[in-house]
PDB file of C-alpha atoms in Angstrom:
ATOM      1  CA  ALA Q   1      -5.560  45.936 -76.597  1.00  0.00           C
ATOM      2  CA  GLN Q   2      -2.538  46.573 -74.693  1.00  0.00           C
ATOM      3  CA  THR Q   3      -2.565  49.846 -72.977  1.00  0.00           C
ATOM      4  CA  VAL Q   4      -0.345  51.682 -70.266  1.00  0.00           C
ATOM      5  CA  THR Q   5      -2.040  54.451 -68.318  1.00  0.00           C
ATOM      6  CA  GLN Q   6      -0.075  57.148 -66.320  1.00  0.00           C
ATOM      7  CA  SER Q   7      -2.526  59.224 -64.332  1.00  0.00           C
ATOM      8  CA  GLN Q   8      -0.225  61.770 -63.158  1.00  0.00           C
ATOM      9  CA  PRO Q   9       0.465  64.371 -66.016  1.00  0.00           C
ATOM     10  CA  GLU Q  10       3.029  66.491 -63.555  1.00  0.00           C
ATOM     11  CA  MET Q  11       4.592  66.052 -60.324  1.00  0.00           C
ATOM     12  CA  SER Q  12       6.923  68.141 -58.249  1.00  0.00           C
ATOM     13  CA  VAL Q  13       9.200  66.986 -55.442  1.00  0.00           C
ATOM     14  CA  GLN Q  14      11.681  68.862 -53.301  1.00  0.00           C
ATOM     15  CA  GLU Q  15      15.324  67.730 -53.508  1.00  0.00           C
ATOM     16  CA  ALA Q  16      16.335  64.947 -51.104  1.00  0.00           C
ATOM     17  CA  GLU Q  17      12.556  63.838 -50.993  1.00  0.00           C
ATOM     18  CA  THR Q  18      10.902  60.759 -52.240  1.00  0.00           C
ATOM     19  CA  VAL Q  19       8.508  60.651 -54.911  1.00  0.00           C
ATOM     20  CA  THR Q  20       6.413  57.924 -56.403  1.00  0.00           C
ATOM     21  CA  LEU Q  21       4.976  57.700 -60.066  1.00  0.00           C
ATOM     22  CA  SER Q  22       2.060  55.608 -60.854  1.00  0.00           C
ATOM     23  CA  CYS Q  23       1.467  53.484 -63.808  1.00  0.00           C
ATOM     24  CA  THR Q  24      -1.155  50.923 -64.613  1.00  0.00           C
ATOM     25  CA  TYR Q  25      -1.350  48.681 -67.794  1.00  0.00           C
ATOM     26  CA  ASP Q  26      -3.621  46.052 -69.401  1.00  0.00           C
ATOM     27  CA  THR Q  27      -2.636  42.796 -71.015  1.00  0.00           C
ATOM     28  CA  SER Q  28      -3.855  39.566 -71.593  1.00  0.00           C
ATOM     29  CA  GLU Q  29      -0.594  37.979 -71.655  1.00  0.00           C
ATOM     30  CA  ASN Q  30       1.119  36.411 -68.773  1.00  0.00           C
ATOM     31  CA  ASN Q  31       4.856  36.830 -69.733  1.00  0.00           C
ATOM     32  CA  TYR Q  32       5.983  40.462 -70.087  1.00  0.00           C
ATOM     33  CA  TYR Q  33       8.382  43.016 -69.239  1.00  0.00           C
ATOM     34  CA  LEU Q  34       7.852  46.302 -67.611  1.00  0.00           C
ATOM     35  CA  PHE Q  35       9.907  49.417 -67.994  1.00  0.00           C
ATOM     36  CA  TRP Q  36      10.575  52.945 -66.887  1.00  0.00           C
ATOM     37  CA  TYR Q  37      12.319  55.365 -69.348  1.00  0.00           C
ATOM     38  CA  LYS Q  38      13.460  58.744 -68.364  1.00  0.00           C
ATOM     39  CA  GLN Q  39      13.619  61.598 -71.140  1.00  0.00           C
ATOM     40  CA  PRO Q  40      15.274  64.661 -69.856  1.00  0.00           C
ATOM     41  CA  PRO Q  41      14.498  67.977 -71.416  1.00  0.00           C
ATOM     42  CA  SER Q  42      16.051  67.719 -75.136  1.00  0.00           C
ATOM     43  CA  ARG Q  43      18.021  64.601 -74.457  1.00  0.00           C
ATOM     44  CA  GLN Q  44      17.625  61.317 -75.310  1.00  0.00           C
ATOM     45  CA  MET Q  45      15.507  58.708 -73.566  1.00  0.00           C
ATOM     46  CA  ILE Q  46      17.173  56.165 -71.241  1.00  0.00           C
ATOM     47  CA  LEU Q  47      16.324  53.236 -69.290  1.00  0.00           C
ATOM     48  CA  VAL Q  48      15.814  53.656 -65.611  1.00  0.00           C
ATOM     49  CA  ILE Q  49      14.656  50.293 -64.315  1.00  0.00           C
ATOM     50  CA  ARG Q  50      13.054  47.313 -65.590  1.00  0.00           C
ATOM     51  CA  GLN Q  51      11.058  44.265 -64.333  1.00  0.00           C
ATOM     52  CA  GLU Q  52      10.187  40.802 -65.651  1.00  0.00           C
ATOM     53  CA  ALA Q  53       6.717  39.941 -64.828  1.00  0.00           C
ATOM     54  CA  TYR Q  54       7.681  36.435 -63.575  1.00  0.00           C
ATOM     55  CA  LYS Q  55       9.773  37.698 -60.966  1.00  0.00           C
ATOM     56  CA  GLN Q  56       7.901  38.394 -57.655  1.00  0.00           C
ATOM     57  CA  GLN Q  57      10.907  40.341 -56.502  1.00  0.00           C
ATOM     58  CA  ASN Q  58      10.747  44.137 -57.044  1.00  0.00           C
ATOM     59  CA  ALA Q  59      13.411  45.517 -58.990  1.00  0.00           C
ATOM     60  CA  THR Q  60      15.698  48.244 -57.659  1.00  0.00           C
ATOM     61  CA  GLU Q  61      18.523  50.529 -59.103  1.00  0.00           C
ATOM     62  CA  ASN Q  62      20.361  52.679 -56.550  1.00  0.00           C
ATOM     63  CA  ARG Q  63      17.736  55.261 -55.789  1.00  0.00           C
ATOM     64  CA  PHE Q  64      15.104  53.867 -58.215  1.00  0.00           C
ATOM     65  CA  SER Q  65      12.823  51.070 -57.043  1.00  0.00           C
ATOM     66  CA  VAL Q  66       9.591  49.680 -58.486  1.00  0.00           C
ATOM     67  CA  ASN Q  67       6.283  48.473 -56.752  1.00  0.00           C
ATOM     68  CA  PHE Q  68       5.048  45.661 -58.833  1.00  0.00           C
ATOM     69  CA  GLN Q  69       1.579  44.400 -58.249  1.00  0.00           C
ATOM     70  CA  LYS Q  70       0.923  41.851 -60.884  1.00  0.00           C
ATOM     71  CA  ALA Q  71      -2.857  41.165 -59.855  1.00  0.00           C
ATOM     72  CA  ALA Q  72      -3.369  44.738 -59.952  1.00  0.00           C
ATOM     73  CA  LYS Q  73      -1.371  45.377 -62.990  1.00  0.00           C
ATOM     74  CA  SER Q  74       0.246  48.383 -61.385  1.00  0.00           C
ATOM     75  CA  PHE Q  75       3.969  49.239 -61.695  1.00  0.00           C
ATOM     76  CA  SER Q  76       4.821  52.376 -59.693  1.00  0.00           C
ATOM     77  CA  LEU Q  77       8.288  54.086 -59.559  1.00  0.00           C
ATOM     78  CA  LYS Q  78       9.648  55.353 -56.253  1.00  0.00           C
ATOM     79  CA  ILE Q  79      12.707  57.937 -56.606  1.00  0.00           C
ATOM     80  CA  SER Q  80      14.344  58.331 -53.287  1.00  0.00           C
ATOM     81  CA  ASP Q  81      16.607  61.201 -52.167  1.00  0.00           C
ATOM     82  CA  SER Q  82      15.509  63.127 -55.459  1.00  0.00           C
ATOM     83  CA  GLN Q  83      18.130  65.176 -57.074  1.00  0.00           C
ATOM     84  CA  LEU Q  84      17.888  68.261 -59.652  1.00  0.00           C
ATOM     85  CA  GLY Q  85      19.159  65.950 -62.539  1.00  0.00           C
ATOM     86  CA  ASP Q  86      15.974  63.724 -62.002  1.00  0.00           C
ATOM     87  CA  THR Q  87      14.032  66.494 -63.664  1.00  0.00           C
ATOM     88  CA  ALA Q  88      12.466  64.726 -66.748  1.00  0.00           C
ATOM     89  CA  MET Q  89       9.675  63.009 -68.453  1.00  0.00           C
ATOM     90  CA  TYR Q  90       9.175  59.717 -67.065  1.00  0.00           C
ATOM     91  CA  PHE Q  91       7.583  57.098 -69.327  1.00  0.00           C
ATOM     92  CA  CYS Q  92       6.006  53.710 -68.055  1.00  0.00           C
ATOM     93  CA  ALA Q  93       6.291  50.998 -70.798  1.00  0.00           C
ATOM     94  CA  PHE Q  94       5.736  47.428 -71.234  1.00  0.00           C
ATOM     95  CA  ASN Q  95       6.493  44.670 -73.969  1.00  0.00           C
ATOM     96  CA  THR Q  96       5.142  41.238 -74.393  1.00  0.00           C
ATOM     97  CA  GLY Q  97       7.280  39.620 -77.413  1.00  0.00           C
ATOM     98  CA  THR Q  98      10.876  38.935 -77.673  1.00  0.00           C
ATOM     99  CA  ALA Q  99      11.605  42.310 -79.626  1.00  0.00           C
ATOM    100  CA  SER Q 100      11.566  45.657 -78.117  1.00  0.00           C
ATOM    101  CA  LYS Q 101       8.114  46.830 -79.463  1.00  0.00           C
ATOM    102  CA  LEU Q 102       7.297  48.769 -76.427  1.00  0.00           C
ATOM    103  CA  THR Q 103       3.805  50.264 -75.545  1.00  0.00           C
ATOM    104  CA  PHE Q 104       4.226  53.352 -73.782  1.00  0.00           C
ATOM    105  CA  GLY Q 105       2.085  55.565 -71.385  1.00  0.00           C
ATOM    106  CA  THR Q 106       1.761  59.398 -71.904  1.00  0.00           C
ATOM    107  CA  GLY Q 107       4.491  60.090 -69.583  1.00  0.00           C
ATOM    108  CA  THR Q 108       4.717  62.025 -66.007  1.00  0.00           C
ATOM    109  CA  ARG Q 109       6.474  65.291 -66.164  1.00  0.00           C
ATOM    110  CA  LEU Q 110       8.696  65.450 -62.823  1.00  0.00           C
ATOM    111  CA  GLN Q 111      10.146  68.495 -61.781  1.00  0.00           C
ATOM    112  CA  VAL Q 112      12.643  68.536 -58.748  1.00  0.00           C
ATOM    113  CA  THR Q 113      12.883  71.760 -56.959  1.00  0.00           C
ATOM    114  CA  LEU Q 114      15.445  73.110 -54.347  1.00  0.00           C
TER     115      LEU Q 114
ATOM    116  CA  ASP A   1      29.887  53.301 -77.698  1.00  0.00           C
ATOM    117  CA  THR A   2      29.320  56.364 -79.573  1.00  0.00           C
ATOM    118  CA  GLY A   3      25.427  55.815 -79.079  1.00  0.00           C
ATOM    119  CA  VAL A   4      22.613  56.003 -81.591  1.00  0.00           C
ATOM    120  CA  SER A   5      22.989  58.890 -83.815  1.00  0.00           C
ATOM    121  CA  GLN A   6      20.004  60.507 -85.961  1.00  0.00           C
ATOM    122  CA  ASN A   7      20.139  63.016 -88.609  1.00  0.00           C
ATOM    123  CA  PRO A   8      18.863  65.738 -89.111  1.00  0.00           C
ATOM    124  CA  ARG A   9      18.100  66.964 -85.578  1.00  0.00           C
ATOM    125  CA  HIS A  10      15.232  69.096 -87.120  1.00  0.00           C
ATOM    126  CA  LYS A  11      13.325  69.109 -90.454  1.00  0.00           C
ATOM    127  CA  ILE A  12      10.903  71.810 -91.603  1.00  0.00           C
ATOM    128  CA  THR A  13       9.120  70.905 -94.775  1.00  0.00           C
ATOM    129  CA  LYS A  14       6.094  72.005 -96.864  1.00  0.00           C
ATOM    130  CA  ARG A  15       3.094  69.891 -97.145  1.00  0.00           C
ATOM    131  CA  GLY A  16       3.291  67.459-100.051  1.00  0.00           C
ATOM    132  CA  GLN A  17       7.151  67.236 -99.945  1.00  0.00           C
ATOM    133  CA  ASN A  18       9.194  64.063 -99.268  1.00  0.00           C
ATOM    134  CA  VAL A  19      11.638  63.834 -96.473  1.00  0.00           C
ATOM    135  CA  THR A  20      14.346  61.222 -95.419  1.00  0.00           C
ATOM    136  CA  PHE A  21      15.666  60.658 -91.938  1.00  0.00           C
ATOM    137  CA  ARG A  22      18.802  58.571 -91.176  1.00  0.00           C
ATOM    138  CA  CYS A  23      19.588  56.612 -88.112  1.00  0.00           C
ATOM    139  CA  ASP A  24      22.996  54.935 -87.110  1.00  0.00           C
ATOM    140  CA  PRO A  25      22.702  52.530 -84.506  1.00  0.00           C
ATOM    141  CA  ILE A  26      25.127  51.266 -81.970  1.00  0.00           C
ATOM    142  CA  SER A  27      27.434  49.125 -84.193  1.00  0.00           C
ATOM    143  CA  GLU A  28      27.234  45.877 -82.554  1.00  0.00           C
ATOM    144  CA  HIS A  29      23.360  46.131 -82.299  1.00  0.00           C
ATOM    145  CA  ASN A  30      21.678  43.830 -84.879  1.00  0.00           C
ATOM    146  CA  ARG A  31      17.947  45.192 -84.065  1.00  0.00           C
ATOM    147  CA  LEU A  32      16.976  48.600 -85.093  1.00  0.00           C
ATOM    148  CA  TYR A  33      13.586  50.371 -84.270  1.00  0.00           C
ATOM    149  CA  TRP A  34      11.698  53.324 -85.343  1.00  0.00           C
ATOM    150  CA  TYR A  35       9.024  55.027 -83.045  1.00  0.00           C
ATOM    151  CA  ARG A  36       7.052  58.189 -83.524  1.00  0.00           C
ATOM    152  CA  GLN A  37       6.324  60.603 -80.515  1.00  0.00           C
ATOM    153  CA  THR A  38       3.875  63.301 -80.911  1.00  0.00           C
ATOM    154  CA  LEU A  39       3.494  66.393 -78.460  1.00  0.00           C
ATOM    155  CA  GLY A  40       2.227  65.075 -75.056  1.00  0.00           C
ATOM    156  CA  GLN A  41       2.241  61.336 -75.907  1.00  0.00           C
ATOM    157  CA  GLY A  42       4.718  58.551 -75.553  1.00  0.00           C
ATOM    158  CA  PRO A  43       6.544  56.938 -78.220  1.00  0.00           C
ATOM    159  CA  GLU A  44       4.719  54.788 -80.565  1.00  0.00           C
ATOM    160  CA  PHE A  45       6.216  51.706 -82.248  1.00  0.00           C
ATOM    161  CA  LEU A  46       6.430  51.919 -86.110  1.00  0.00           C
ATOM    162  CA  THR A  47       8.842  49.204 -87.381  1.00  0.00           C
ATOM    163  CA  TYR A  48      11.849  47.187 -86.518  1.00  0.00           C
ATOM    164  CA  PHE A  49      14.757  45.601 -88.360  1.00  0.00           C
ATOM    165  CA  GLN A  50      16.687  42.450 -87.393  1.00  0.00           C
ATOM    166  CA  ASN A  51      19.973  42.928 -89.415  1.00  0.00           C
ATOM    167  CA  GLU A  52      18.704  44.056 -93.009  1.00  0.00           C
ATOM    168  CA  ALA A  53      15.320  42.249 -92.540  1.00  0.00           C
ATOM    169  CA  GLN A  54      12.294  44.360 -91.653  1.00  0.00           C
ATOM    170  CA  LEU A  55      10.195  42.180 -89.414  1.00  0.00           C
ATOM    171  CA  GLU A  56       7.252  44.154 -88.414  1.00  0.00           C
ATOM    172  CA  LYS A  57       5.491  47.192 -89.427  1.00  0.00           C
ATOM    173  CA  SER A  58       2.846  48.730 -87.204  1.00  0.00           C
ATOM    174  CA  ARG A  59      -0.460  49.931 -88.788  1.00  0.00           C
ATOM    175  CA  LEU A  60       0.520  53.360 -87.995  1.00  0.00           C
ATOM    176  CA  LEU A  61       3.096  53.014 -90.819  1.00  0.00           C
ATOM    177  CA  SER A  62       0.811  54.225 -93.885  1.00  0.00           C
ATOM    178  CA  ASP A  63       1.993  53.504 -97.463  1.00  0.00           C
ATOM    179  CA  ARG A  64       3.533  56.821 -97.534  1.00  0.00           C
ATOM    180  CA  PHE A  65       6.164  55.715 -95.028  1.00  0.00           C
ATOM    181  CA  SER A  66       8.860  53.313 -95.916  1.00  0.00           C
ATOM    182  CA  ALA A  67      12.028  52.244 -93.904  1.00  0.00           C
ATOM    183  CA  GLU A  68      15.151  50.418 -95.155  1.00  0.00           C
ATOM    184  CA  ARG A  69      18.285  49.107 -93.499  1.00  0.00           C
ATOM    185  CA  PRO A  70      20.043  47.803 -96.742  1.00  0.00           C
ATOM    186  CA  LYS A  71      23.093  46.620 -95.154  1.00  0.00           C
ATOM    187  CA  GLY A  72      22.040  45.851 -91.639  1.00  0.00           C
ATOM    188  CA  SER A  73      23.698  48.955 -90.301  1.00  0.00           C
ATOM    189  CA  PHE A  74      22.285  52.276 -90.594  1.00  0.00           C
ATOM    190  CA  SER A  75      18.670  52.771 -91.411  1.00  0.00           C
ATOM    191  CA  THR A  76      16.436  55.377 -93.319  1.00  0.00           C
ATOM    192  CA  LEU A  77      12.797  56.608 -92.991  1.00  0.00           C
ATOM    193  CA  GLU A  78      11.180  58.154 -95.739  1.00  0.00           C
ATOM    194  CA  ILE A  79       7.785  59.930 -95.719  1.00  0.00           C
ATOM    195  CA  GLN A  80       6.348  60.747 -98.909  1.00  0.00           C
ATOM    196  CA  ARG A  81       3.817  63.390 -99.531  1.00  0.00           C
ATOM    197  CA  THR A  82       4.062  64.812 -96.008  1.00  0.00           C
ATOM    198  CA  GLU A  83       0.995  65.692 -94.192  1.00  0.00           C
ATOM    199  CA  GLN A  84       0.594  68.140 -91.303  1.00  0.00           C
ATOM    200  CA  GLY A  85      -0.292  65.224 -89.152  1.00  0.00           C
ATOM    201  CA  ASP A  86       3.068  63.740 -89.764  1.00  0.00           C
ATOM    202  CA  SER A  87       4.622  66.469 -87.532  1.00  0.00           C
ATOM    203  CA  ALA A  88       6.197  64.608 -84.711  1.00  0.00           C
ATOM    204  CA  MET A  89       9.500  63.480 -83.200  1.00  0.00           C
ATOM    205  CA  TYR A  90      10.917  60.368 -85.048  1.00  0.00           C
ATOM    206  CA  LEU A  91      12.885  58.203 -82.497  1.00  0.00           C
ATOM    207  CA  CYS A  92      15.584  55.694 -83.379  1.00  0.00           C
ATOM    208  CA  ALA A  93      16.672  52.748 -81.111  1.00  0.00           C
ATOM    209  CA  SER A  94      18.652  49.818 -81.235  1.00  0.00           C
ATOM    210  CA  ASN A  95      19.588  46.847 -79.209  1.00  0.00           C
ATOM    211  CA  PRO A  96      21.088  43.547 -79.452  1.00  0.00           C
ATOM    212  CA  GLU A  97      19.131  40.323 -80.306  1.00  0.00           C
ATOM    213  CA  THR A  98      19.372  39.331 -76.657  1.00  0.00           C
ATOM    214  CA  HIS A  99      15.997  38.769 -75.233  1.00  0.00           C
ATOM    215  CA  ASN A 100      14.605  41.961 -74.138  1.00  0.00           C
ATOM    216  CA  SER A 101      17.723  44.004 -73.812  1.00  0.00           C
ATOM    217  CA  PRO A 102      17.384  47.718 -73.160  1.00  0.00           C
ATOM    218  CA  LEU A 103      16.589  50.053 -75.971  1.00  0.00           C
ATOM    219  CA  HIS A 104      19.310  52.573 -76.586  1.00  0.00           C
ATOM    220  CA  PHE A 105      17.511  55.750 -78.234  1.00  0.00           C
ATOM    221  CA  GLY A 106      18.704  58.480 -80.304  1.00  0.00           C
ATOM    222  CA  ASN A 107      18.195  61.956 -79.883  1.00  0.00           C
ATOM    223  CA  GLY A 108      15.388  61.672 -82.720  1.00  0.00           C
ATOM    224  CA  THR A 109      14.428  63.989 -85.639  1.00  0.00           C
ATOM    225  CA  ARG A 110      11.840  66.546 -85.102  1.00  0.00           C
ATOM    226  CA  LEU A 111       9.702  66.918 -88.126  1.00  0.00           C
ATOM    227  CA  THR A 112       7.479  70.015 -88.700  1.00  0.00           C
ATOM    228  CA  VAL A 113       5.285  69.994 -91.688  1.00  0.00           C
ATOM    229  CA  THR A 114       3.792  73.496 -92.524  1.00  0.00           C
TER     230      THR A 114
END
């Protein structure tokens, strides 16, 4: 079975600080894609960042970066210079096929405070 | 790009009634997905279409559930004889056929079965 585990149900960070959200996954596949999605309160889910498992270089998107450890099956998200607009549920997900049948974790609720 | 549109936003129904939700994907996207998200959980894959063909259904999709995409554009998800356990947010997403292109999610339809 393919599973995604997010062990931090809630986290809080002060504005302008850095926070890291953890994610581990389990799959027997060798080729897969990993994603972090953001779901703001009462708003639609949007993609934050993605990583192809065959790429060793960690993905970055502006203030968002990942630490991908394939052997450990770990995929953490680092948010630098946190902003109030980063307040949201963050979901880690992965996909092994060509279609986007994602397996999601249970999410981490991030609160950015002044 | 008007985004993925879902209607209605909210639906309250009594147990045993039938309900139907609609999803309008981004017009140039030929793949359309349905996910279900219960409280405190991440989204779970239900089914997906490529054009008008329904290519895969999750075991979560019992025989009370049926999805269609008759002309390869909008899709409907019908739940017959609703049960309280069907209460959830039903999310629709779309993307082009390009390998693992990002999913674009709608705002979802929140179903409450009383």
